[in-house]
Short mmCIF file of C-alpha atoms and ligand atoms in Angstrom, two decimals:
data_model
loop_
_atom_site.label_atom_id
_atom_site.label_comp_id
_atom_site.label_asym_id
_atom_site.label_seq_id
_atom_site.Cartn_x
_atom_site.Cartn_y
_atom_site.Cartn_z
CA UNK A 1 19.62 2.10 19.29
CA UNK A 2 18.39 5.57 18.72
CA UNK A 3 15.43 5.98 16.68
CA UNK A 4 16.38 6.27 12.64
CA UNK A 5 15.38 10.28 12.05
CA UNK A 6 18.07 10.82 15.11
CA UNK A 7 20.83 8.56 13.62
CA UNK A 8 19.97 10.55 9.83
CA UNK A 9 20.72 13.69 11.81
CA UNK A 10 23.72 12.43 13.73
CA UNK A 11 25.64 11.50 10.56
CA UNK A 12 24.66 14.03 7.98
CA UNK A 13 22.10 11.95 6.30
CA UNK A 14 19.27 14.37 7.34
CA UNK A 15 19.35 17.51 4.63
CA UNK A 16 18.04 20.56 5.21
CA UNK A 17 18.09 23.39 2.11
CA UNK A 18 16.14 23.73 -0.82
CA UNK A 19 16.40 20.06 -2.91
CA UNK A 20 15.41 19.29 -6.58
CA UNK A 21 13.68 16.21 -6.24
CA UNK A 22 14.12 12.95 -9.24
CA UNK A 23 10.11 13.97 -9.30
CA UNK A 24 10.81 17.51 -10.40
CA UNK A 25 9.07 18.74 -6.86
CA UNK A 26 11.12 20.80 -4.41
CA UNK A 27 11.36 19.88 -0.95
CA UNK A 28 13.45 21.46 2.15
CA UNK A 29 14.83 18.08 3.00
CA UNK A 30 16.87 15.10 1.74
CA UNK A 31 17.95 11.96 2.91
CA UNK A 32 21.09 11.38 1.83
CA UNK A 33 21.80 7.47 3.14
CA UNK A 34 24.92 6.95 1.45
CA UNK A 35 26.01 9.12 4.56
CA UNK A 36 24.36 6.20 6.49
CA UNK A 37 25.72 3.33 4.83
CA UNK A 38 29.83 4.76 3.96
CA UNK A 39 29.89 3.17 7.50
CA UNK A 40 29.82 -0.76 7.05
CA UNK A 41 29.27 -1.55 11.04
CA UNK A 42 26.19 1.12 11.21
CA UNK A 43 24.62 -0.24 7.98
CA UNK A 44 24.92 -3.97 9.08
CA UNK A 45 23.52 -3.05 12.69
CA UNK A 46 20.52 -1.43 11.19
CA UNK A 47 20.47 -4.21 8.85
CA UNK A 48 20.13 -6.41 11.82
CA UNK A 49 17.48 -4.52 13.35
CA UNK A 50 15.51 -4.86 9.88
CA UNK A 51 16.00 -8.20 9.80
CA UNK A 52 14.56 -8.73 13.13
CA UNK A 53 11.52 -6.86 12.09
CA UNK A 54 11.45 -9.20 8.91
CA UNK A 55 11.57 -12.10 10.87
CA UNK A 56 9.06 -11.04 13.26
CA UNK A 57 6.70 -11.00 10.65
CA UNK A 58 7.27 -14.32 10.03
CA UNK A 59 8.81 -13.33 6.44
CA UNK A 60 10.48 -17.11 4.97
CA UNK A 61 12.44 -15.86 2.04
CA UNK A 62 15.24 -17.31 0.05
CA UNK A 63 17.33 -14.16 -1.52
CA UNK A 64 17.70 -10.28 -1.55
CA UNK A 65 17.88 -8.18 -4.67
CA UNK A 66 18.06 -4.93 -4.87
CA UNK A 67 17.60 -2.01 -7.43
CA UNK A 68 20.94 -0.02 -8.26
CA UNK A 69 22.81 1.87 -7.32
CA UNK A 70 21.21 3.25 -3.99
CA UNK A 71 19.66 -0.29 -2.60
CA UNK A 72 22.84 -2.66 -3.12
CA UNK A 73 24.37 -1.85 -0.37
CA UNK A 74 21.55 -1.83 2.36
CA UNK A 75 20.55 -5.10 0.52
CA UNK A 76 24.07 -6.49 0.78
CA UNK A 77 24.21 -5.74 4.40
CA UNK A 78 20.64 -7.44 4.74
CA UNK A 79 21.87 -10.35 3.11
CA UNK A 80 24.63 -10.65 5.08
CA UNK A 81 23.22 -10.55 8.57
CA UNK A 82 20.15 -13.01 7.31
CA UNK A 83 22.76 -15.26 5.60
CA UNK A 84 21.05 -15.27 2.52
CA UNK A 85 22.04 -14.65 -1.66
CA UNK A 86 21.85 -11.17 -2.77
CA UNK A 87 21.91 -10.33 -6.56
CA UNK A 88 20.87 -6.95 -8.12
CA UNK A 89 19.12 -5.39 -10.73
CA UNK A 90 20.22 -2.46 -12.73
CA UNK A 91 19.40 0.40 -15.29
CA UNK A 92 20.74 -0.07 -19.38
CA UNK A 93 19.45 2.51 -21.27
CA UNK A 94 16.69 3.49 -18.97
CA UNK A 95 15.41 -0.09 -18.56
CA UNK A 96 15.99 -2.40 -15.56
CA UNK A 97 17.80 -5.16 -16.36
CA UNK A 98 18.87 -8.40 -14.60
CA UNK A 99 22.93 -9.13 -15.74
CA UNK A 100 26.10 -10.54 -14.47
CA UNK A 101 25.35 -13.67 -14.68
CA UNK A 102 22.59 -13.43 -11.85
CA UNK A 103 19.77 -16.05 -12.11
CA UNK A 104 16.38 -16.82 -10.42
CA UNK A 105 15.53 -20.07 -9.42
CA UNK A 106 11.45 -21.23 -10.21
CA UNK A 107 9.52 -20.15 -7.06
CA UNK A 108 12.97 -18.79 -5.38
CA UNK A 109 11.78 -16.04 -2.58
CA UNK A 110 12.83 -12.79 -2.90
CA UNK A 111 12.56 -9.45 -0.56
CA UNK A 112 13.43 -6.49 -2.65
CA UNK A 113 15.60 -4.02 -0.59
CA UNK A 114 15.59 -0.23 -1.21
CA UNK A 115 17.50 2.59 1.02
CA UNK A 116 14.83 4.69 0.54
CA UNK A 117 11.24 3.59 -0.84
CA UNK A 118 9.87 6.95 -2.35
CA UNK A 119 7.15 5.87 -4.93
CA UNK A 120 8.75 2.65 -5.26
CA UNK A 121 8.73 2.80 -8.81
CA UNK A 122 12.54 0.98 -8.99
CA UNK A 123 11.89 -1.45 -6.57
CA UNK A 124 8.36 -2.33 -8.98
CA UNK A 125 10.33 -2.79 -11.68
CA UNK A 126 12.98 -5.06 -9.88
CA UNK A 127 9.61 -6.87 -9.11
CA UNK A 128 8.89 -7.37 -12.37
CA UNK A 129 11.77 -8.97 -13.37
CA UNK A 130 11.90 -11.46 -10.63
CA UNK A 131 8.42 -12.45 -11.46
CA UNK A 132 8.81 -12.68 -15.09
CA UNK A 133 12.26 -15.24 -14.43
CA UNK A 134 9.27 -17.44 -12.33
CA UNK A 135 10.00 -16.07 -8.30
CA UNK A 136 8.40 -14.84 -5.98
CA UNK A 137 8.59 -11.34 -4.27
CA UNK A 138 7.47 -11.76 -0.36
CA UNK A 139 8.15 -8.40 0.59
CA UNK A 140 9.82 -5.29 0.67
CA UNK A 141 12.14 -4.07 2.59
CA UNK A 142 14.19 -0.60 3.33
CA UNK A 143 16.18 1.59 6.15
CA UNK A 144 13.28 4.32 5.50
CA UNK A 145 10.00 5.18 3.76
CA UNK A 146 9.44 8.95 2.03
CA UNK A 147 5.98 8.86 3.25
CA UNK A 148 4.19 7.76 0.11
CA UNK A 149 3.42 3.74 0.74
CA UNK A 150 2.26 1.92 2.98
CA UNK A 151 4.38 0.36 5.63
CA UNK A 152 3.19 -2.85 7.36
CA UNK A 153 4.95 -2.35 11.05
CA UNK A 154 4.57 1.20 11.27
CA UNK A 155 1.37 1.10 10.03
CA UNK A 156 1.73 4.38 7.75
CA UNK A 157 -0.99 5.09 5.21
CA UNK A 158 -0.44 4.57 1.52
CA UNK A 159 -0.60 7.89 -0.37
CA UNK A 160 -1.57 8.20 -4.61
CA UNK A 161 1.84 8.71 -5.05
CA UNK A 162 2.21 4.99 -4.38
CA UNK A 163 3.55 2.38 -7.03
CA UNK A 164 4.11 -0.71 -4.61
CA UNK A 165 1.82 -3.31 -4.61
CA UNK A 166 -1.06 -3.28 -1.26
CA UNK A 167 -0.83 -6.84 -1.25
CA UNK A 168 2.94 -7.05 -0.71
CA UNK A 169 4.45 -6.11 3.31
CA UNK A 170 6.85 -3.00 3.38
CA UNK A 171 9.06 -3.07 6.20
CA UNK A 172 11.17 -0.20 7.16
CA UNK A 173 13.13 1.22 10.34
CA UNK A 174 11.34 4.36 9.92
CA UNK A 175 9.14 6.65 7.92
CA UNK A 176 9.81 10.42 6.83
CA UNK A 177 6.99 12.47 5.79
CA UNK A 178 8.28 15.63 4.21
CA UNK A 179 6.24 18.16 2.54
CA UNK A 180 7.02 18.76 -1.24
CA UNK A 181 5.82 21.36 -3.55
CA UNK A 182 4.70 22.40 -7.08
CA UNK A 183 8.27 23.50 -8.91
CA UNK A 184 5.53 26.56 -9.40
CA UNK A 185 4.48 26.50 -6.10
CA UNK A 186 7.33 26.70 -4.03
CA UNK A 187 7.82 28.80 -1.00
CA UNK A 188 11.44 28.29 -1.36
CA UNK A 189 11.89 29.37 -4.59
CA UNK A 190 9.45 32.03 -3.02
CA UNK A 191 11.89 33.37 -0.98
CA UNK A 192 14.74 33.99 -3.83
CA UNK A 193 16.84 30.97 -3.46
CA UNK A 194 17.48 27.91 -6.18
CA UNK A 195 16.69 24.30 -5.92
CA UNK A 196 20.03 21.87 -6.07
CA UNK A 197 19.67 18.51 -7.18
CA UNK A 198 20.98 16.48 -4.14
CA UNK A 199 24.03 14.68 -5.12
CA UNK A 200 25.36 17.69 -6.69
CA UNK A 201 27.79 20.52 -4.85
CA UNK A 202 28.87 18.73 -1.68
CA UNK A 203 25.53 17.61 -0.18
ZN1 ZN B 1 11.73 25.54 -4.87
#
């Protein structure tokens, strides 16, 4: 399989233009991986290929959740192609929340799965919440890394930016280093144009 940044390209997941960032930096590219996963056999085959890395690592884990909205369904596909639970947490009112009748089990394993680990902030907070309910978080998992932690296989660096914990593995399919700027600082704005919020006209 072609390497991840060439399969982001191939099927419009790979954004190029001048992006308002949930940070409130600008940046000239955005990975947009709902592009990636509207297509259930290319999201479980990289799901596979995850999973492989996962077990590599000699990872034992029990169940997959996942932050909403953007991680349930590359955790869903994870969990299907390692035959294991997957439950998810989500935002109400600003606060992450376990619902839905989901449950955690004392000492149950968990990998939290993320599309996209930026900070990691959401996938902390899912963290959180599995801990508090008396499991166990074993790892992290995602399709791609923004550059900002550290990831175990590819052996990236972890940046300050960082909000997972060092003594948890990340494991991701690849890593995507983009520069971002200052809102103040911005050669883009610079150069007369505006900064969209991805998500928003199209893209
Ligand atoms: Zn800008």
């Amino acid at each position: 399989m072609a390497n991840l940044e060439k399969i982001y390209k191939k099927f419009g997941a790979y954004l190029q233009g001048h992006f308002l960032l949930s940070s409130g930096k600008h940046s000239k590219f955005y990975l947009q991986s709902a592009k990636i996963l509207e297509n259930p056999y290319l999201a479980g085959k990289l799901c596979e290929r995850l999973f492989k890395i996962i077990a590599k690592n000699k990872i034992k884990f029990d169940s997959i959740c996942s932050p909403a909205l953007g991680g349930i369904l590359a955790g869903y596909e994870l969990a299907r192609v390692s035959s294991k639970r997957f439950i998810f947490t989500e935002r109400v009112d600003g606060v992450m929340t376990l619902r839905r009748g989901f449950s955690v089990k004392e000492n149950e394993k968990f990998i939290i799965c993320e599309d996209i680990i930026t900070t990691g902030g959401s996938a902390l907070e899912s963290t959180k919440i599995i801990e508090n309910l008396g499991g166990k978080v074993v790892a992290f998992a995602a399709l791609a890394n923004r550059g900002f932690c550290a990831v175990s296989n590819l052996k990236t660096q972890r940046k300050k930016e960082a909000k997972l914990p060092s003594n948890i593995p990340l494991f991701t399919l690849g890593n995507f280093d983009f520069e971002i700027y200052e809102a103040s600082d911005c050669p883009l704005c610079k150069e007369g144009t505006k900064a969209i919020k991805p998500g928003s006209r199209g893209n």
